[in-house]
Every structure is written in structure tokens, then in C-alpha cells.
Amino acid sequence: MAGRIRDLPGLGIKSEESLARIGITSVQQLREYGAVAAFYQLQQSAIAESRVKPSLNFLYALVGGLSNRSWLAVAQSERQQLLMELEGISEMERLFQPGSE
């Protein structure tokens, strides 16, 4: 198993650098964190730092890299499920923010 994120299929140095910004620096950390949660954190980080948010293709690439599949295959077969997971994380975050009662 690859230790570096850039060694995963469909990911490279830019992906590795993006994930490092949120503290994910190895494949093991990415697996533990989960592709959807990592992508959500990347989106939040981009908003906070006034950067362009990552596209959904990056989410598909993360899932594909961890499962040794093409991001296109992931986008076709798991798009709806991943979008629902992403929405679920967003909703949980909103519900548990201070003052959201």
C-alpha cells in the first residue's frame, strides 16, 4: 500500500499538498479520516482562506484513489451516495455549531 497520497491512482502532488493544508499527510490518515470528511474539510478550509473550493471531481478522485478506481467510475457509480454523505456532514456541522439551537 502506498504511503504517500501522490502515489494513489488519480492523485498527485497537488492533491497531496491540498490535503496537507488540513493536516492529512499520509494514505493511512486519509483512510482514517475518510474521503468525504476530508473533502468537506477542504471545502471549509477554502472558504475560510478565500480560496477556490475544490470541485466534486476531487472528491471522486479521493474515493477512487483509496479504492484503486478511476474517478470517472466513482462519479458514475457512487455520485448520489457521496453527495448525500457530504450533505449529511454539512448538516451535522450546522446542527452542532454553537448558537444553532
JSON list of C-alpha atoms in Angstrom, two decimals:
[
{"chain": "A", "resi": 1, "resn": "MET", "atom": "CA", "xyz": [0.00, 0.00, 0.00]},
{"chain": "A", "resi": 2, "resn": "ALA", "atom": "CA", "xyz": [1.27, 3.43, -0.92]},
{"chain": "A", "resi": 3, "resn": "GLY", "atom": "CA", "xyz": [2.27, 5.64, 1.99]},
{"chain": "A", "resi": 4, "resn": "ARG", "atom": "CA", "xyz": [2.20, 8.86, 0.05]},
{"chain": "A", "resi": 5, "resn": "ILE", "atom": "CA", "xyz": [-1.05, 10.33, -1.20]},
{"chain": "A", "resi": 6, "resn": "ARG", "atom": "CA", "xyz": [0.56, 11.26, -4.51]},
{"chain": "A", "resi": 7, "resn": "ASP", "atom": "CA", "xyz": [1.16, 7.54, -5.17]},
{"chain": "A", "resi": 8, "resn": "LEU", "atom": "CA", "xyz": [-2.57, 6.73, -5.16]},
{"chain": "A", "resi": 9, "resn": "PRO", "atom": "CA", "xyz": [-4.21, 6.32, -8.59]},
{"chain": "A", "resi": 10, "resn": "GLY", "atom": "CA", "xyz": [-5.60, 9.59, -9.92]},
{"chain": "A", "resi": 11, "resn": "LEU", "atom": "CA", "xyz": [-3.95, 11.76, -7.25]},
{"chain": "A", "resi": 12, "resn": "GLY", "atom": "CA", "xyz": [-0.71, 13.70, -7.42]},
{"chain": "A", "resi": 13, "resn": "ILE", "atom": "CA", "xyz": [1.42, 16.31, -5.74]},
{"chain": "A", "resi": 14, "resn": "LYS", "atom": "CA", "xyz": [-1.30, 19.00, -5.86]},
{"chain": "A", "resi": 15, "resn": "SER", "atom": "CA", "xyz": [-3.76, 16.64, -4.18]},
{"chain": "A", "resi": 16, "resn": "GLU", "atom": "CA", "xyz": [-1.18, 15.79, -1.55]},
{"chain": "A", "resi": 17, "resn": "GLU", "atom": "CA", "xyz": [-0.46, 19.48, -0.92]},
{"chain": "A", "resi": 18, "resn": "SER", "atom": "CA", "xyz": [-4.17, 20.30, -0.63]},
{"chain": "A", "resi": 19, "resn": "LEU", "atom": "CA", "xyz": [-4.73, 17.55, 1.91]},
{"chain": "A", "resi": 20, "resn": "ALA", "atom": "CA", "xyz": [-1.62, 18.59, 3.87]},
{"chain": "A", "resi": 21, "resn": "ARG", "atom": "CA", "xyz": [-3.28, 22.01, 4.41]},
{"chain": "A", "resi": 22, "resn": "ILE", "atom": "CA", "xyz": [-5.89, 20.27, 6.56]},
{"chain": "A", "resi": 23, "resn": "GLY", "atom": "CA", "xyz": [-3.39, 18.01, 8.32]},
{"chain": "A", "resi": 24, "resn": "ILE", "atom": "CA", "xyz": [-3.74, 14.86, 6.21]},
{"chain": "A", "resi": 25, "resn": "THR", "atom": "CA", "xyz": [-0.27, 13.83, 5.10]},
{"chain": "A", "resi": 26, "resn": "SER", "atom": "CA", "xyz": [-0.47, 10.07, 4.52]},
{"chain": "A", "resi": 27, "resn": "VAL", "atom": "CA", "xyz": [-2.70, 7.49, 2.92]},
{"chain": "A", "resi": 28, "resn": "GLN", "atom": "CA", "xyz": [-3.38, 5.99, 6.35]},
{"chain": "A", "resi": 29, "resn": "GLN", "atom": "CA", "xyz": [-4.59, 9.34, 7.68]},
{"chain": "A", "resi": 30, "resn": "LEU", "atom": "CA", "xyz": [-6.79, 9.79, 4.62]},
{"chain": "A", "resi": 31, "resn": "ARG", "atom": "CA", "xyz": [-8.29, 6.32, 5.12]},
{"chain": "A", "resi": 32, "resn": "GLU", "atom": "CA", "xyz": [-8.95, 7.01, 8.80]},
{"chain": "A", "resi": 33, "resn": "TYR", "atom": "CA", "xyz": [-10.47, 10.41, 8.12]},
{"chain": "A", "resi": 34, "resn": "GLY", "atom": "CA", "xyz": [-12.47, 9.25, 5.10]},
{"chain": "A", "resi": 35, "resn": "ALA", "atom": "CA", "xyz": [-12.64, 10.75, 1.65]},
{"chain": "A", "resi": 36, "resn": "VAL", "atom": "CA", "xyz": [-15.94, 12.57, 2.18]},
{"chain": "A", "resi": 37, "resn": "ALA", "atom": "CA", "xyz": [-14.93, 14.12, 5.52]},
{"chain": "A", "resi": 38, "resn": "ALA", "atom": "CA", "xyz": [-11.56, 15.15, 4.08]},
{"chain": "A", "resi": 39, "resn": "PHE", "atom": "CA", "xyz": [-13.28, 16.75, 1.09]},
{"chain": "A", "resi": 40, "resn": "TYR", "atom": "CA", "xyz": [-15.69, 18.60, 3.38]},
{"chain": "A", "resi": 41, "resn": "GLN", "atom": "CA", "xyz": [-12.76, 19.96, 5.40]},
{"chain": "A", "resi": 42, "resn": "LEU", "atom": "CA", "xyz": [-11.03, 21.03, 2.18]},
{"chain": "A", "resi": 43, "resn": "GLN", "atom": "CA", "xyz": [-14.15, 22.95, 1.20]},
{"chain": "A", "resi": 44, "resn": "GLN", "atom": "CA", "xyz": [-14.38, 24.64, 4.60]},
{"chain": "A", "resi": 45, "resn": "SER", "atom": "CA", "xyz": [-10.69, 25.49, 4.55]},
{"chain": "A", "resi": 46, "resn": "ALA", "atom": "CA", "xyz": [-11.02, 27.05, 1.09]},
{"chain": "A", "resi": 47, "resn": "ILE", "atom": "CA", "xyz": [-13.95, 29.17, 2.23]},
{"chain": "A", "resi": 48, "resn": "ALA", "atom": "CA", "xyz": [-12.10, 30.32, 5.37]},
{"chain": "A", "resi": 49, "resn": "GLU", "atom": "CA", "xyz": [-8.99, 31.21, 3.37]},
{"chain": "A", "resi": 50, "resn": "SER", "atom": "CA", "xyz": [-10.87, 32.78, 0.45]},
{"chain": "A", "resi": 51, "resn": "ARG", "atom": "CA", "xyz": [-9.59, 30.17, -2.00]},
{"chain": "A", "resi": 52, "resn": "VAL", "atom": "CA", "xyz": [-11.49, 28.40, -4.74]},
{"chain": "A", "resi": 53, "resn": "LYS", "atom": "CA", "xyz": [-13.39, 25.41, -3.34]},
{"chain": "A", "resi": 54, "resn": "PRO", "atom": "CA", "xyz": [-12.34, 22.02, -4.71]},
{"chain": "A", "resi": 55, "resn": "SER", "atom": "CA", "xyz": [-14.62, 20.50, -7.34]},
{"chain": "A", "resi": 56, "resn": "LEU", "atom": "CA", "xyz": [-16.61, 17.35, -6.82]},
{"chain": "A", "resi": 57, "resn": "ASN", "atom": "CA", "xyz": [-14.19, 15.64, -9.20]},
{"chain": "A", "resi": 58, "resn": "PHE", "atom": "CA", "xyz": [-11.62, 15.87, -6.41]},
{"chain": "A", "resi": 59, "resn": "LEU", "atom": "CA", "xyz": [-13.98, 14.01, -4.09]},
{"chain": "A", "resi": 60, "resn": "TYR", "atom": "CA", "xyz": [-14.42, 11.32, -6.72]},
{"chain": "A", "resi": 61, "resn": "ALA", "atom": "CA", "xyz": [-10.63, 11.15, -7.17]},
{"chain": "A", "resi": 62, "resn": "LEU", "atom": "CA", "xyz": [-10.13, 10.72, -3.41]},
{"chain": "A", "resi": 63, "resn": "VAL", "atom": "CA", "xyz": [-12.62, 7.85, -3.30]},
{"chain": "A", "resi": 64, "resn": "GLY", "atom": "CA", "xyz": [-11.14, 6.35, -6.45]},
{"chain": "A", "resi": 65, "resn": "GLY", "atom": "CA", "xyz": [-7.58, 6.65, -5.17]},
{"chain": "A", "resi": 66, "resn": "LEU", "atom": "CA", "xyz": [-8.44, 4.86, -1.94]},
{"chain": "A", "resi": 67, "resn": "SER", "atom": "CA", "xyz": [-10.25, 2.08, -3.79]},
{"chain": "A", "resi": 68, "resn": "ASN", "atom": "CA", "xyz": [-7.88, 1.83, -6.78]},
{"chain": "A", "resi": 69, "resn": "ARG", "atom": "CA", "xyz": [-10.52, 3.01, -9.27]},
{"chain": "A", "resi": 70, "resn": "SER", "atom": "CA", "xyz": [-10.87, 5.79, -11.79]},
{"chain": "A", "resi": 71, "resn": "TRP", "atom": "CA", "xyz": [-12.59, 8.93, -10.56]},
{"chain": "A", "resi": 72, "resn": "LEU", "atom": "CA", "xyz": [-14.88, 8.63, -13.58]},
{"chain": "A", "resi": 73, "resn": "ALA", "atom": "CA", "xyz": [-16.06, 5.19, -12.45]},
{"chain": "A", "resi": 74, "resn": "VAL", "atom": "CA", "xyz": [-16.68, 6.56, -8.96]},
{"chain": "A", "resi": 75, "resn": "ALA", "atom": "CA", "xyz": [-18.57, 9.56, -10.34]},
{"chain": "A", "resi": 76, "resn": "GLN", "atom": "CA", "xyz": [-20.84, 7.29, -12.38]},
{"chain": "A", "resi": 77, "resn": "SER", "atom": "CA", "xyz": [-21.50, 4.65, -9.74]},
{"chain": "A", "resi": 78, "resn": "GLU", "atom": "CA", "xyz": [-21.43, 6.48, -6.40]},
{"chain": "A", "resi": 79, "resn": "ARG", "atom": "CA", "xyz": [-22.25, 10.09, -7.16]},
{"chain": "A", "resi": 80, "resn": "GLN", "atom": "CA", "xyz": [-25.60, 10.22, -5.35]},
{"chain": "A", "resi": 81, "resn": "GLN", "atom": "CA", "xyz": [-24.34, 8.35, -2.28]},
{"chain": "A", "resi": 82, "resn": "LEU", "atom": "CA", "xyz": [-21.29, 10.60, -1.95]},
{"chain": "A", "resi": 83, "resn": "LEU", "atom": "CA", "xyz": [-23.36, 13.76, -2.35]},
{"chain": "A", "resi": 84, "resn": "MET", "atom": "CA", "xyz": [-25.75, 12.55, 0.36]},
{"chain": "A", "resi": 85, "resn": "GLU", "atom": "CA", "xyz": [-22.81, 11.80, 2.69]},
{"chain": "A", "resi": 86, "resn": "LEU", "atom": "CA", "xyz": [-21.37, 15.25, 2.02]},
{"chain": "A", "resi": 87, "resn": "GLU", "atom": "CA", "xyz": [-24.74, 16.87, 2.73]},
{"chain": "A", "resi": 88, "resn": "GLY", "atom": "CA", "xyz": [-25.03, 14.81, 5.93]},
{"chain": "A", "resi": 89, "resn": "ILE", "atom": "CA", "xyz": [-21.67, 16.04, 7.20]},
{"chain": "A", "resi": 90, "resn": "SER", "atom": "CA", "xyz": [-22.63, 19.61, 6.36]},
{"chain": "A", "resi": 91, "resn": "GLU", "atom": "CA", "xyz": [-25.95, 19.26, 8.19]},
{"chain": "A", "resi": 92, "resn": "MET", "atom": "CA", "xyz": [-24.31, 17.72, 11.27]},
{"chain": "A", "resi": 93, "resn": "GLU", "atom": "CA", "xyz": [-21.78, 20.55, 11.33]},
{"chain": "A", "resi": 94, "resn": "ARG", "atom": "CA", "xyz": [-24.58, 23.10, 11.12]},
{"chain": "A", "resi": 95, "resn": "LEU", "atom": "CA", "xyz": [-26.62, 21.43, 13.86]},
{"chain": "A", "resi": 96, "resn": "PHE", "atom": "CA", "xyz": [-23.72, 21.25, 16.29]},
{"chain": "A", "resi": 97, "resn": "GLN", "atom": "CA", "xyz": [-22.40, 24.76, 15.82]},
{"chain": "A", "resi": 98, "resn": "PRO", "atom": "CA", "xyz": [-22.79, 26.99, 18.87]},
{"chain": "A", "resi": 99, "resn": "GLY", "atom": "CA", "xyz": [-25.98, 29.03, 18.74]},
{"chain": "A", "resi": 100, "resn": "SER", "atom": "CA", "xyz": [-27.74, 26.81, 16.19]},
{"chain": "A", "resi": 101, "resn": "GLU", "atom": "CA", "xyz": [-30.44, 25.58, 18.58]}
]
